[in-house]
Amino acid sequence: MCGLGFVSFTDRVTMDFMDVKLWVKLPSEILERTLSFLAPPELCRFRTVCKRWNYLICTPEFRFLCMQNARQDGCFLVARYMIRGEGEQDPYADGHFDKNHGWSFLDLNSRRWHTIKQDGHDVFDYFNIASDVAMDGGLVCQILDTEYGYMSALPDILVSNPIARVSRILPPPPCPCYTDTSKLNIVVNNPGRNFKVLVIPNSLDLKTAGSPFLVVYDSASDQWRCSSFPSMPQMSNPHISIDVQCSVFLGDETLYVLTSAGVEFAEEFLLWSYNHVEDTWIDTGVSITGMELIYPQLIVSCNQLFLASWWRTSHALWLPSGDAASQWSYEIRKINLEDKTLTRVFNMTGEIMAHIFEMPAQGLDQGWDSALHQGLLAHAFGLTAFGIGKFIVLICEPDMGQYNSGVAIVYDRSTSSWDLLPKNPLIPFNFESGLHKLWYRKPMNLFLPVNRLW
């Protein structure tokens, strides 16, 4: 793990404040304990202090200590980036990206951006720019699409540790998991550093999928298994399609899954919980009117479940151009599992959201006027929501030169106030000769590899 290479976009932390003589005299136990509380960017820089520190930071015992002392809530917003230089080849020409790529990190405590550049060619040269990601416990999970497959004719599932710049392709799942229809989740057990990957192979029209509802990979056994199937009354109705909208982990064992059932437009959303240890499904009894929701996302904050979505404030079927934004608002509602109700905690009108997230006027017209077609609004506005402690982060993901600005805000639920986060220095960019995409998922801690998995 000697290839760490954090580079700070802001002022670098120096060691001028440190009394070198004092630190040299410290016993190894005290030094180890003190350094273990530092964030990974500082650890990477402090490896250059002396051979003693470098050796200490690279030992498995020290890395376990870092995990024990890590904050409970993740403090890094992690993004995978790709940049294609001006005049370089078309990435679609032969399935190979001639690009500069790596990882970008926002420390939510210091609000500093860092980057790790990827050296040379690796598996990410075959990275599908349209694929989804899942993150937890310092690991990133990704489905590599068939078109850019790596060593396989079917999509591969890749797990990587960005700070260590190492990756691992999992054994083939029981059924194909394609990027455009699969829902991906990963959960890491920090004490043992084992992880599980849960994939819903086909989230569109479950009745005709012909595949398991969910497949589970366990790193401890290095094997996949198929889950049981939830009991859905709508499955017997040939006129109703059932789709999976989103999913999220609450704790280490329970995955919550939001399904929609309806014809053309979703008429009803149902919330399910799945215990991957016991392989059991439970209908939570939470039901949401689907006609009011577009691009729903389940998020977890302070061990509580929330639903973030665009909500329609008017049921007019035809919206005049220029007035469409007033028909929509972005809301976050707490899901009260005990009484099966939703409580609004955040609300912004479409006009305010468009202003804050720097959506161009042409994007506003196209996005809002097409909002009745599910997915167009999400594609044009691309908001992704995450929970971290008492805070909720909303970020407009840059996506291949669309209208997504990369602007991010953090909402404090305890004070009902919000603030702008610093924009990634990789933005602004030009699609024709620059950044293709930044993938963001929920904030997490970053860890150095500690066991045989890597």
CSV table of C-alpha atoms in Angstrom, one decimal:
chain,number,residue,atom,x,y,z
A,1,MET,CA,0.0,0.0,0.0
A,2,CYS,CA,2.9,2.3,-0.7
A,3,GLY,CA,1.2,4.1,-3.5
A,4,LEU,CA,-0.8,6.7,-1.6
A,5,GLY,CA,-0.8,10.1,-3.4
A,6,PHE,CA,-3.2,12.6,-1.9
A,7,VAL,CA,-3.0,16.1,-3.4
A,8,SER,CA,-4.8,19.0,-1.7
A,9,PHE,CA,-6.6,21.5,-3.9
A,10,THR,CA,-6.4,24.0,-1.0
A,11,ASP,CA,-3.6,25.2,1.2
A,12,ARG,CA,-1.6,22.2,2.3
A,13,VAL,CA,-1.3,21.3,6.0
A,14,THR,CA,2.2,21.9,7.2
A,15,MET,CA,4.0,20.7,10.2
A,16,ASP,CA,5.5,24.0,11.2
A,17,PHE,CA,3.5,24.0,14.4
A,18,MET,CA,5.0,20.8,15.5
A,19,ASP,CA,7.9,20.6,17.9
A,20,VAL,CA,10.1,18.0,16.1
A,21,LYS,CA,12.2,17.2,19.2
A,22,LEU,CA,9.0,16.5,21.3
A,23,TRP,CA,7.5,14.2,18.7
A,24,VAL,CA,10.8,12.2,18.3
A,25,LYS,CA,10.9,11.5,22.0
A,26,LEU,CA,7.3,10.2,22.2
A,27,PRO,CA,6.9,6.5,22.9
A,28,SER,CA,5.7,4.5,20.0
A,29,GLU,CA,2.4,3.6,21.7
A,30,ILE,CA,1.5,7.3,22.3
A,31,LEU,CA,2.6,8.3,18.8
A,32,GLU,CA,0.6,5.5,17.3
A,33,ARG,CA,-2.5,6.4,19.3
A,34,THR,CA,-2.2,10.1,18.4
A,35,LEU,CA,-1.7,9.6,14.7
A,36,SER,CA,-4.6,7.1,14.5
A,37,PHE,CA,-7.1,10.0,15.0
A,38,LEU,CA,-5.9,11.8,11.9
A,39,ALA,CA,-7.8,11.8,8.6
A,40,PRO,CA,-6.3,9.8,5.7
A,41,PRO,CA,-5.1,12.9,3.8
A,42,GLU,CA,-3.0,13.9,6.8
A,43,LEU,CA,-1.8,10.4,7.3
A,44,CYS,CA,-0.6,10.2,3.7
A,45,ARG,CA,1.4,13.4,4.1
A,46,PHE,CA,2.8,12.4,7.5
A,47,ARG,CA,4.3,9.3,6.0
A,48,THR,CA,7.0,11.6,4.5
A,49,VAL,CA,8.1,12.8,8.0
A,50,CYS,CA,10.6,10.0,8.6
A,51,LYS,CA,11.0,6.2,8.1
A,52,ARG,CA,9.7,5.5,11.5
A,53,TRP,CA,6.4,7.2,10.8
A,54,ASN,CA,6.1,5.7,7.4
A,55,TYR,CA,6.6,2.2,8.8
A,56,LEU,CA,4.1,2.8,11.6
A,57,ILE,CA,1.4,4.1,9.3
A,58,CYS,CA,1.8,1.1,7.0
A,59,THR,CA,1.4,-1.6,9.6
A,60,PRO,CA,-1.9,-3.6,9.8
A,61,GLU,CA,-2.1,-3.0,13.6
A,62,PHE,CA,-2.1,0.8,13.1
A,63,ARG,CA,-4.8,0.6,10.4
A,64,PHE,CA,-7.0,-1.4,12.7
A,65,LEU,CA,-6.5,1.3,15.4
A,66,CYS,CA,-7.6,3.9,12.8
A,67,MET,CA,-10.8,2.0,12.2
A,68,GLN,CA,-11.5,1.9,16.0
A,69,ASN,CA,-11.0,5.6,16.3
A,70,ALA,CA,-12.9,6.6,13.2
A,71,ARG,CA,-15.9,8.8,13.5
A,72,GLN,CA,-19.2,6.9,13.5
A,73,ASP,CA,-20.5,8.9,10.6
A,74,GLY,CA,-18.6,9.1,7.3
A,75,CYS,CA,-16.9,12.4,6.8
A,76,PHE,CA,-15.7,12.2,3.2
A,77,LEU,CA,-17.8,12.8,0.1
A,78,VAL,CA,-16.2,10.6,-2.5
A,79,ALA,CA,-16.4,11.0,-6.3
A,80,ARG,CA,-15.0,9.1,-9.1
A,81,TYR,CA,-13.9,11.4,-12.0
A,82,MET,CA,-13.0,11.0,-15.6
A,83,ILE,CA,-11.3,13.7,-17.8
A,84,ARG,CA,-10.7,13.3,-21.5
A,85,GLY,CA,-8.1,15.7,-22.9
A,86,GLU,CA,-8.9,17.9,-25.9
A,87,GLY,CA,-8.3,16.1,-29.1
A,88,GLU,CA,-8.2,12.6,-27.6
A,89,GLN,CA,-10.1,9.7,-29.0
A,90,ASP,CA,-13.8,9.1,-28.7
A,91,PRO,CA,-14.4,6.9,-25.6
A,92,TYR,CA,-17.1,5.0,-27.5
A,93,ALA,CA,-14.9,4.2,-30.5
A,94,ASP,CA,-13.4,0.9,-29.2
A,95,GLY,CA,-14.5,0.6,-25.6
A,96,HIS,CA,-11.3,2.1,-24.3
A,97,PHE,CA,-11.0,5.5,-22.5
A,98,ASP,CA,-8.0,7.6,-23.3
A,99,LYS,CA,-8.4,9.7,-20.2
A,100,ASN,CA,-7.1,11.1,-16.9
A,101,HIS,CA,-9.1,9.6,-14.1
A,102,GLY,CA,-9.0,9.1,-10.4
A,103,TRP,CA,-10.8,9.9,-7.1
A,104,SER,CA,-11.9,13.2,-5.7
A,105,PHE,CA,-12.7,13.7,-2.0
A,106,LEU,CA,-14.4,16.4,0.0
A,107,ASP,CA,-13.6,16.4,3.7
A,108,LEU,CA,-16.9,17.5,5.1
A,109,ASN,CA,-15.3,18.6,8.4
A,110,SER,CA,-12.6,20.9,7.0
A,111,ARG,CA,-14.5,21.4,3.7
A,112,ARG,CA,-11.3,20.8,1.7
A,113,TRP,CA,-11.1,19.0,-1.6
A,114,HIS,CA,-8.4,16.4,-2.3
A,115,THR,CA,-7.7,14.1,-5.2
A,116,ILE,CA,-6.0,10.8,-5.9
A,117,LYS,CA,-4.8,10.4,-9.5
A,118,GLN,CA,-4.9,7.0,-11.1
A,119,ASP,CA,-1.5,6.0,-12.4
A,120,GLY,CA,-1.3,4.1,-15.8
A,121,HIS,CA,-4.0,1.8,-17.1
A,122,ASP,CA,-6.2,-0.3,-15.0
A,123,VAL,CA,-9.6,-1.9,-14.8
A,124,PHE,CA,-11.2,1.6,-14.8
A,125,ASP,CA,-10.1,2.0,-18.4
A,126,TYR,CA,-13.1,-0.1,-19.1
A,127,PHE,CA,-15.4,1.9,-16.8
A,128,ASN,CA,-18.9,2.5,-18.2
A,129,ILE,CA,-19.6,6.2,-17.8
A,130,ALA,CA,-23.3,5.5,-17.3
A,131,SER,CA,-23.0,2.9,-14.6
A,132,ASP,CA,-24.1,3.2,-10.9
A,133,VAL,CA,-21.9,3.1,-7.8
A,134,ALA,CA,-22.4,2.1,-4.1
A,135,MET,CA,-20.2,3.1,-1.3
A,136,ASP,CA,-19.7,2.1,2.4
A,137,GLY,CA,-16.9,1.6,4.9
A,138,GLY,CA,-14.2,3.0,2.6
A,139,LEU,CA,-15.1,0.6,-0.3
A,140,VAL,CA,-16.7,1.5,-3.6
A,141,CYS,CA,-18.8,-1.0,-5.6
A,142,GLN,CA,-19.4,-0.7,-9.3
A,143,ILE,CA,-21.0,-2.7,-12.1
A,144,LEU,CA,-18.9,-2.7,-15.3
A,145,ASP,CA,-21.1,-2.8,-18.3
A,146,THR,CA,-20.9,-5.5,-21.0
A,147,GLU,CA,-19.8,-3.0,-23.7
A,148,TYR,CA,-16.7,-2.1,-21.6
A,149,GLY,CA,-16.5,-5.5,-19.9
A,150,TYR,CA,-13.2,-6.5,-18.3
A,151,MET,CA,-12.1,-10.1,-18.8
A,152,SER,CA,-15.8,-11.3,-19.3
A,153,ALA,CA,-18.6,-11.3,-21.8
A,154,LEU,CA,-21.1,-10.4,-19.0
A,155,PRO,CA,-21.1,-7.4,-16.7
A,156,ASP,CA,-18.5,-7.6,-13.9
A,157,ILE,CA,-19.0,-6.3,-10.4
A,158,LEU,CA,-15.9,-4.5,-9.0
A,159,VAL,CA,-15.1,-3.5,-5.4
A,160,SER,CA,-12.3,-1.1,-4.9
A,161,ASN,CA,-10.5,0.8,-2.1
A,162,PRO,CA,-9.9,4.3,-3.6
A,163,ILE,CA,-7.3,5.4,-1.0
A,164,ALA,CA,-5.2,2.3,-1.6
A,165,ARG,CA,-5.8,2.4,-5.3
A,166,VAL,CA,-6.6,-1.3,-5.4
A,167,SER,CA,-9.6,-3.2,-6.8
A,168,ARG,CA,-11.0,-6.6,-7.0
A,169,ILE,CA,-13.5,-8.2,-9.4
A,170,LEU,CA,-16.1,-10.4,-7.7
A,171,PRO,CA,-17.0,-13.9,-8.9
A,172,PRO,CA,-19.8,-13.9,-11.4
A,173,PRO,CA,-23.3,-13.4,-9.8
A,174,PRO,CA,-26.0,-16.0,-10.3
A,175,CYS,CA,-27.7,-13.9,-13.0
A,176,PRO,CA,-26.5,-11.0,-15.2
A,177,CYS,CA,-26.6,-7.6,-13.5
A,178,TYR,CA,-26.8,-4.8,-16.0
A,179,THR,CA,-26.0,-1.2,-15.2
A,180,ASP,CA,-29.2,0.2,-16.6
A,181,THR,CA,-31.6,-2.0,-14.6
A,182,SER,CA,-29.7,-3.1,-11.5
A,183,LYS,CA,-29.9,-1.5,-8.0
A,184,LEU,CA,-26.6,-1.8,-6.2
A,185,ASN,CA,-25.8,-1.8,-2.4
A,186,ILE,CA,-22.7,-2.6,-0.3
A,187,VAL,CA,-22.4,-2.9,3.4
A,188,VAL,CA,-19.1,-3.2,5.3
A,189,ASN,CA,-18.6,-4.8,8.7
A,190,ASN,CA,-15.9,-2.6,10.2
A,191,PRO,CA,-14.6,-4.9,12.9
A,192,GLY,CA,-14.0,-7.8,10.6
A,193,ARG,CA,-13.7,-5.7,7.4
A,194,ASN,CA,-15.9,-8.3,5.6
A,195,PHE,CA,-18.4,-6.9,3.2
A,196,LYS,CA,-21.6,-7.9,1.5
A,197,VAL,CA,-22.9,-6.7,-1.9
A,198,LEU,CA,-26.6,-6.8,-2.5
A,199,VAL,CA,-27.9,-6.4,-6.1
A,200,ILE,CA,-31.4,-6.2,-7.4
A,201,PRO,CA,-30.7,-7.5,-10.9
A,202,ASN,CA,-33.7,-6.2,-12.6
A,203,SER,CA,-35.5,-3.2,-11.1
A,204,LEU,CA,-37.9,-2.8,-14.1
A,205,ASP,CA,-41.1,-4.8,-14.2
A,206,LEU,CA,-40.2,-7.5,-11.7
A,207,LYS,CA,-43.0,-9.8,-13.0
A,208,THR,CA,-41.3,-10.4,-16.3
A,209,ALA,CA,-37.7,-10.3,-15.1
A,210,GLY,CA,-37.3,-14.1,-14.7
A,211,SER,CA,-34.5,-13.5,-12.3
A,212,PRO,CA,-34.1,-13.5,-8.5
A,213,PHE,CA,-35.4,-10.4,-6.7
A,214,LEU,CA,-32.1,-9.9,-5.0
A,215,VAL,CA,-28.7,-11.6,-5.0
A,216,VAL,CA,-26.2,-11.3,-2.1
A,217,TYR,CA,-22.4,-11.7,-2.2
A,218,ASP,CA,-20.5,-12.4,1.1
A,219,SER,CA,-16.8,-11.7,1.1
A,220,ALA,CA,-16.3,-14.1,4.0
A,221,SER,CA,-17.3,-17.0,1.8
A,222,ASP,CA,-16.5,-15.5,-1.6
A,223,GLN,CA,-19.9,-16.8,-2.8
A,224,TRP,CA,-23.3,-15.5,-4.0
A,225,ARG,CA,-26.7,-16.6,-3.0
A,226,CYS,CA,-30.3,-15.7,-4.1
A,227,SER,CA,-32.7,-14.1,-1.7
A,228,SER,CA,-36.2,-15.0,-1.0
A,229,PHE,CA,-39.0,-13.1,-2.8
A,230,PRO,CA,-41.3,-10.6,-1.0
A,231,SER,CA,-45.0,-11.4,-1.0
A,232,MET,CA,-46.6,-8.8,-3.3
A,233,PRO,CA,-50.3,-9.0,-4.0
A,234,GLN,CA,-49.9,-6.9,-7.1
A,235,MET,CA,-47.9,-9.8,-8.7
A,236,SER,CA,-51.1,-11.5,-9.6
A,237,ASN,CA,-52.5,-8.6,-11.5
A,238,PRO,CA,-51.4,-8.7,-15.2
A,239,HIS,CA,-52.2,-5.0,-15.8
A,240,ILE,CA,-49.9,-3.7,-13.0
A,241,SER,CA,-46.1,-3.4,-13.5
A,242,ILE,CA,-43.9,-3.5,-10.4
A,243,ASP,CA,-40.6,-1.6,-10.4
A,244,VAL,CA,-37.9,-1.0,-7.8
A,245,GLN,CA,-37.2,2.7,-7.4
A,246,CYS,CA,-34.4,2.9,-4.8
A,247,SER,CA,-32.9,1.1,-1.8
A,248,VAL,CA,-30.7,2.0,1.2
A,249,PHE,CA,-29.2,0.3,4.2
A,250,LEU,CA,-30.3,1.2,7.7
A,251,GLY,CA,-27.7,-0.3,10.0
A,252,ASP,CA,-25.6,-3.3,9.0
A,253,GLU,CA,-28.4,-5.8,8.5
A,254,THR,CA,-31.6,-4.2,7.1
A,255,LEU,CA,-32.0,-3.0,3.5
A,256,TYR,CA,-35.0,-0.8,2.8
A,257,VAL,CA,-36.5,-1.1,-0.7
A,258,LEU,CA,-39.1,1.2,-2.3
A,259,THR,CA,-41.2,-0.4,-5.0
A,260,SER,CA,-43.8,1.2,-7.3
A,261,ALA,CA,-46.9,-0.5,-8.7
A,262,GLY,CA,-49.0,1.0,-11.4
A,263,VAL,CA,-49.7,1.4,-15.1
A,264,GLU,CA,-47.4,3.9,-17.0
A,265,PHE,CA,-47.2,6.3,-14.1
A,266,ALA,CA,-46.7,4.8,-10.6
A,267,GLU,CA,-49.9,4.8,-8.7
A,268,GLU,CA,-48.5,3.6,-5.4
A,269,PHE,CA,-45.1,3.3,-3.7
A,270,LEU,CA,-44.6,0.6,-1.1
A,271,LEU,CA,-41.7,0.3,1.4
A,272,TRP,CA,-40.2,-3.1,2.2
A,273,SER,CA,-37.4,-4.1,4.6
A,274,TYR,CA,-35.1,-7.0,4.0
A,275,ASN,CA,-32.8,-8.6,6.6
A,276,HIS,CA,-29.9,-10.1,4.7
A,277,VAL,CA,-28.8,-12.2,7.7
A,278,GLU,CA,-32.1,-13.9,8.2
A,279,ASP,CA,-33.2,-13.7,4.5
A,280,THR,CA,-36.6,-12.3,5.4
A,281,TRP,CA,-38.8,-9.6,3.8
A,282,ILE,CA,-41.3,-7.4,5.7
A,283,ASP,CA,-44.0,-5.1,4.3
A,284,THR,CA,-43.5,-2.0,6.5
A,285,GLY,CA,-47.1,-0.8,5.7
A,286,VAL,CA,-45.8,2.6,4.5
A,287,SER,CA,-47.7,3.5,1.4
A,288,ILE,CA,-47.1,6.7,-0.7
A,289,THR,CA,-49.2,8.1,-3.5
A,290,GLY,CA,-47.0,7.6,-6.6
A,291,MET,CA,-48.5,10.3,-8.8
A,292,GLU,CA,-46.9,12.9,-6.6
A,293,LEU,CA,-43.3,11.6,-6.7
A,294,ILE,CA,-40.5,11.7,-9.3
A,295,TYR,CA,-37.0,10.3,-8.7
A,296,PRO,CA,-37.5,9.3,-5.1
A,297,GLN,CA,-34.4,8.5,-3.0
A,298,LEU,CA,-34.2,6.8,0.4
A,299,ILE,CA,-31.6,8.3,2.7
A,300,VAL,CA,-30.5,7.6,6.3
A,301,SER,CA,-29.6,10.3,8.8
A,302,CYS,CA,-29.0,9.7,12.5
A,303,ASN,CA,-30.2,6.1,12.1
A,304,GLN,CA,-33.6,7.4,10.8
A,305,LEU,CA,-35.1,6.8,7.4
A,306,PHE,CA,-36.0,9.7,5.0
A,307,LEU,CA,-37.5,10.0,1.5
A,308,ALA,CA,-36.1,12.8,-0.8
A,309,SER,CA,-38.0,13.4,-4.0
A,310,TRP,CA,-39.6,15.9,-6.4
A,311,TRP,CA,-43.2,16.4,-5.3
A,312,ARG,CA,-45.8,17.7,-7.6
A,313,THR,CA,-47.9,20.5,-6.1
A,314,SER,CA,-50.4,20.6,-8.9
A,315,HIS,CA,-52.1,17.8,-10.7
A,316,ALA,CA,-52.6,19.7,-14.0
A,317,LEU,CA,-52.0,17.3,-16.9
A,318,TRP,CA,-50.7,20.0,-19.2
A,319,LEU,CA,-48.4,22.7,-17.9
A,320,PRO,CA,-47.8,25.9,-19.9
A,321,SER,CA,-44.2,26.7,-20.8
A,322,GLY,CA,-42.6,29.0,-18.2
A,323,ASP,CA,-45.0,28.0,-15.5
A,324,ALA,CA,-44.0,24.4,-15.1
A,325,ALA,CA,-41.4,25.0,-12.3
A,326,SER,CA,-44.1,26.4,-10.0
A,327,GLN,CA,-45.9,23.0,-10.1
A,328,TRP,CA,-43.0,21.2,-8.4
A,329,SER,CA,-41.1,21.3,-5.2
A,330,TYR,CA,-38.2,19.3,-3.7
A,331,GLU,CA,-39.0,17.8,-0.4
A,332,ILE,CA,-37.4,15.5,2.2
A,333,ARG,CA,-39.8,13.7,4.5
A,334,LYS,CA,-39.0,11.6,7.5
A,335,ILE,CA,-40.5,8.1,7.3
A,336,ASN,CA,-42.1,7.2,10.7
A,337,LEU,CA,-42.0,3.4,10.6
A,338,GLU,CA,-44.0,3.0,13.8
A,339,ASP,CA,-47.1,4.9,12.8
A,340,LYS,CA,-46.5,4.5,9.0
A,341,THR,CA,-46.6,8.2,8.2
A,342,LEU,CA,-44.3,10.8,6.6
A,343,THR,CA,-43.3,14.1,8.1
A,344,ARG,CA,-41.9,16.9,6.0
A,345,VAL,CA,-38.5,18.2,7.2
A,346,PHE,CA,-37.3,20.1,4.1
A,347,ASN,CA,-39.1,21.9,1.2
A,348,MET,CA,-38.0,24.2,-1.6
A,349,THR,CA,-39.9,25.4,-4.6
A,350,GLY,CA,-38.8,24.5,-8.1
A,351,GLU,CA,-37.8,28.1,-8.8
A,352,ILE,CA,-35.6,28.3,-5.7
A,353,MET,CA,-34.0,25.0,-6.4
A,354,ALA,CA,-33.3,25.9,-10.0
A,355,HIS,CA,-31.6,29.1,-8.8
A,356,ILE,CA,-29.5,27.5,-6.1
A,357,PHE,CA,-28.3,24.7,-8.3
A,358,GLU,CA,-27.6,26.9,-11.3
A,359,MET,CA,-29.9,25.2,-13.7
A,360,PRO,CA,-29.8,27.1,-17.1
A,361,ALA,CA,-33.0,28.6,-18.4
A,362,GLN,CA,-33.0,26.2,-21.3
A,363,GLY,CA,-32.6,23.3,-19.0
A,364,LEU,CA,-35.4,24.6,-16.8
A,365,ASP,CA,-37.8,24.8,-19.7
A,366,GLN,CA,-36.9,21.4,-21.0
A,367,GLY,CA,-36.8,19.6,-17.6
A,368,TRP,CA,-39.9,21.0,-16.0
A,369,ASP,CA,-42.1,20.9,-19.1
A,370,SER,CA,-41.2,17.3,-19.6
A,371,ALA,CA,-41.6,16.4,-15.9
A,372,LEU,CA,-44.7,14.2,-16.4
A,373,HIS,CA,-42.4,11.8,-18.2
A,374,GLN,CA,-40.7,10.1,-15.3
A,375,GLY,CA,-37.0,10.2,-15.5
A,376,LEU,CA,-36.6,13.3,-17.7
A,377,LEU,CA,-36.7,15.6,-14.7
A,378,ALA,CA,-34.1,13.5,-12.9
A,379,HIS,CA,-31.9,13.4,-16.0
A,380,ALA,CA,-32.1,17.1,-16.5
A,381,PHE,CA,-31.6,18.0,-12.8
A,382,GLY,CA,-29.7,15.0,-11.4
A,383,LEU,CA,-30.1,15.7,-7.7
A,384,THR,CA,-28.6,13.1,-5.4
A,385,ALA,CA,-29.3,13.1,-1.6
A,386,PHE,CA,-27.2,11.6,1.2
A,387,GLY,CA,-27.4,11.6,5.0
A,388,ILE,CA,-24.5,12.2,7.4
A,389,GLY,CA,-25.3,12.6,11.1
A,390,LYS,CA,-27.8,15.3,11.6
A,391,PHE,CA,-27.0,16.7,8.1
A,392,ILE,CA,-28.4,15.9,4.7
A,393,VAL,CA,-26.4,16.7,1.6
A,394,LEU,CA,-27.9,17.5,-1.8
A,395,ILE,CA,-25.6,17.5,-4.8
A,396,CYS,CA,-26.3,18.2,-8.5
A,397,GLU,CA,-24.1,15.5,-10.1
A,398,PRO,CA,-22.2,16.7,-13.2
A,399,ASP,CA,-23.1,14.3,-16.0
A,400,MET,CA,-21.6,14.4,-19.5
A,401,GLY,CA,-22.3,18.1,-20.1
A,402,GLN,CA,-25.9,18.1,-19.2
A,403,TYR,CA,-27.5,20.8,-17.0
A,404,ASN,CA,-26.1,19.5,-13.8
A,405,SER,CA,-23.8,22.1,-12.2
A,406,GLY,CA,-22.1,20.2,-9.4
A,407,VAL,CA,-23.5,22.6,-6.8
A,408,ALA,CA,-23.9,21.0,-3.4
A,409,ILE,CA,-25.7,22.1,-0.2
A,410,VAL,CA,-25.8,20.7,3.3
A,411,TYR,CA,-29.0,20.9,5.3
A,412,ASP,CA,-28.9,20.9,9.1
A,413,ARG,CA,-32.0,19.2,10.4
A,414,SER,CA,-31.4,20.5,14.0
A,415,THR,CA,-31.5,24.1,13.0
A,416,SER,CA,-33.6,23.9,9.7
A,417,SER,CA,-30.9,25.8,7.9
A,418,TRP,CA,-28.8,25.1,4.9
A,419,ASP,CA,-25.4,26.1,3.5
A,420,LEU,CA,-23.4,25.8,0.3
A,421,LEU,CA,-20.5,23.3,0.1
A,422,PRO,CA,-17.4,24.2,-1.8
A,423,LYS,CA,-17.7,23.2,-5.4
A,424,ASN,CA,-15.3,20.5,-6.7
A,425,PRO,CA,-12.4,22.3,-8.3
A,426,LEU,CA,-12.7,20.0,-11.3
A,427,ILE,CA,-15.8,22.1,-12.2
A,428,PRO,CA,-16.5,24.0,-14.4
A,429,PHE,CA,-15.7,21.8,-17.3
A,430,ASN,CA,-16.3,21.6,-21.0
A,431,PHE,CA,-17.9,18.3,-22.1
A,432,GLU,CA,-16.2,18.3,-25.5
A,433,SER,CA,-12.7,18.5,-24.0
A,434,GLY,CA,-13.0,17.8,-20.3
A,435,LEU,CA,-14.8,16.1,-17.5
A,436,HIS,CA,-17.2,13.4,-18.5
A,437,LYS,CA,-18.7,12.7,-15.1
A,438,LEU,CA,-18.4,12.8,-11.3
A,439,TRP,CA,-20.1,9.9,-9.5
A,440,TYR,CA,-21.1,10.7,-5.9
A,441,ARG,CA,-22.7,8.5,-3.3
A,442,LYS,CA,-23.2,8.7,0.5
A,443,PRO,CA,-20.4,10.1,2.6
A,444,MET,CA,-18.2,7.5,4.2
A,445,ASN,CA,-14.9,7.1,6.1
A,446,LEU,CA,-11.8,6.1,4.2
A,447,PHE,CA,-9.7,3.2,5.4
A,448,LEU,CA,-6.4,1.7,4.5
A,449,PRO,CA,-6.5,-2.1,3.6
A,450,VAL,CA,-6.0,-4.3,6.6
A,451,ASN,CA,-6.6,-7.9,5.6
A,452,ARG,CA,-6.2,-10.6,2.9
A,453,LEU,CA,-9.2,-9.2,0.9
A,454,TRP,CA,-6.8,-6.7,-0.6
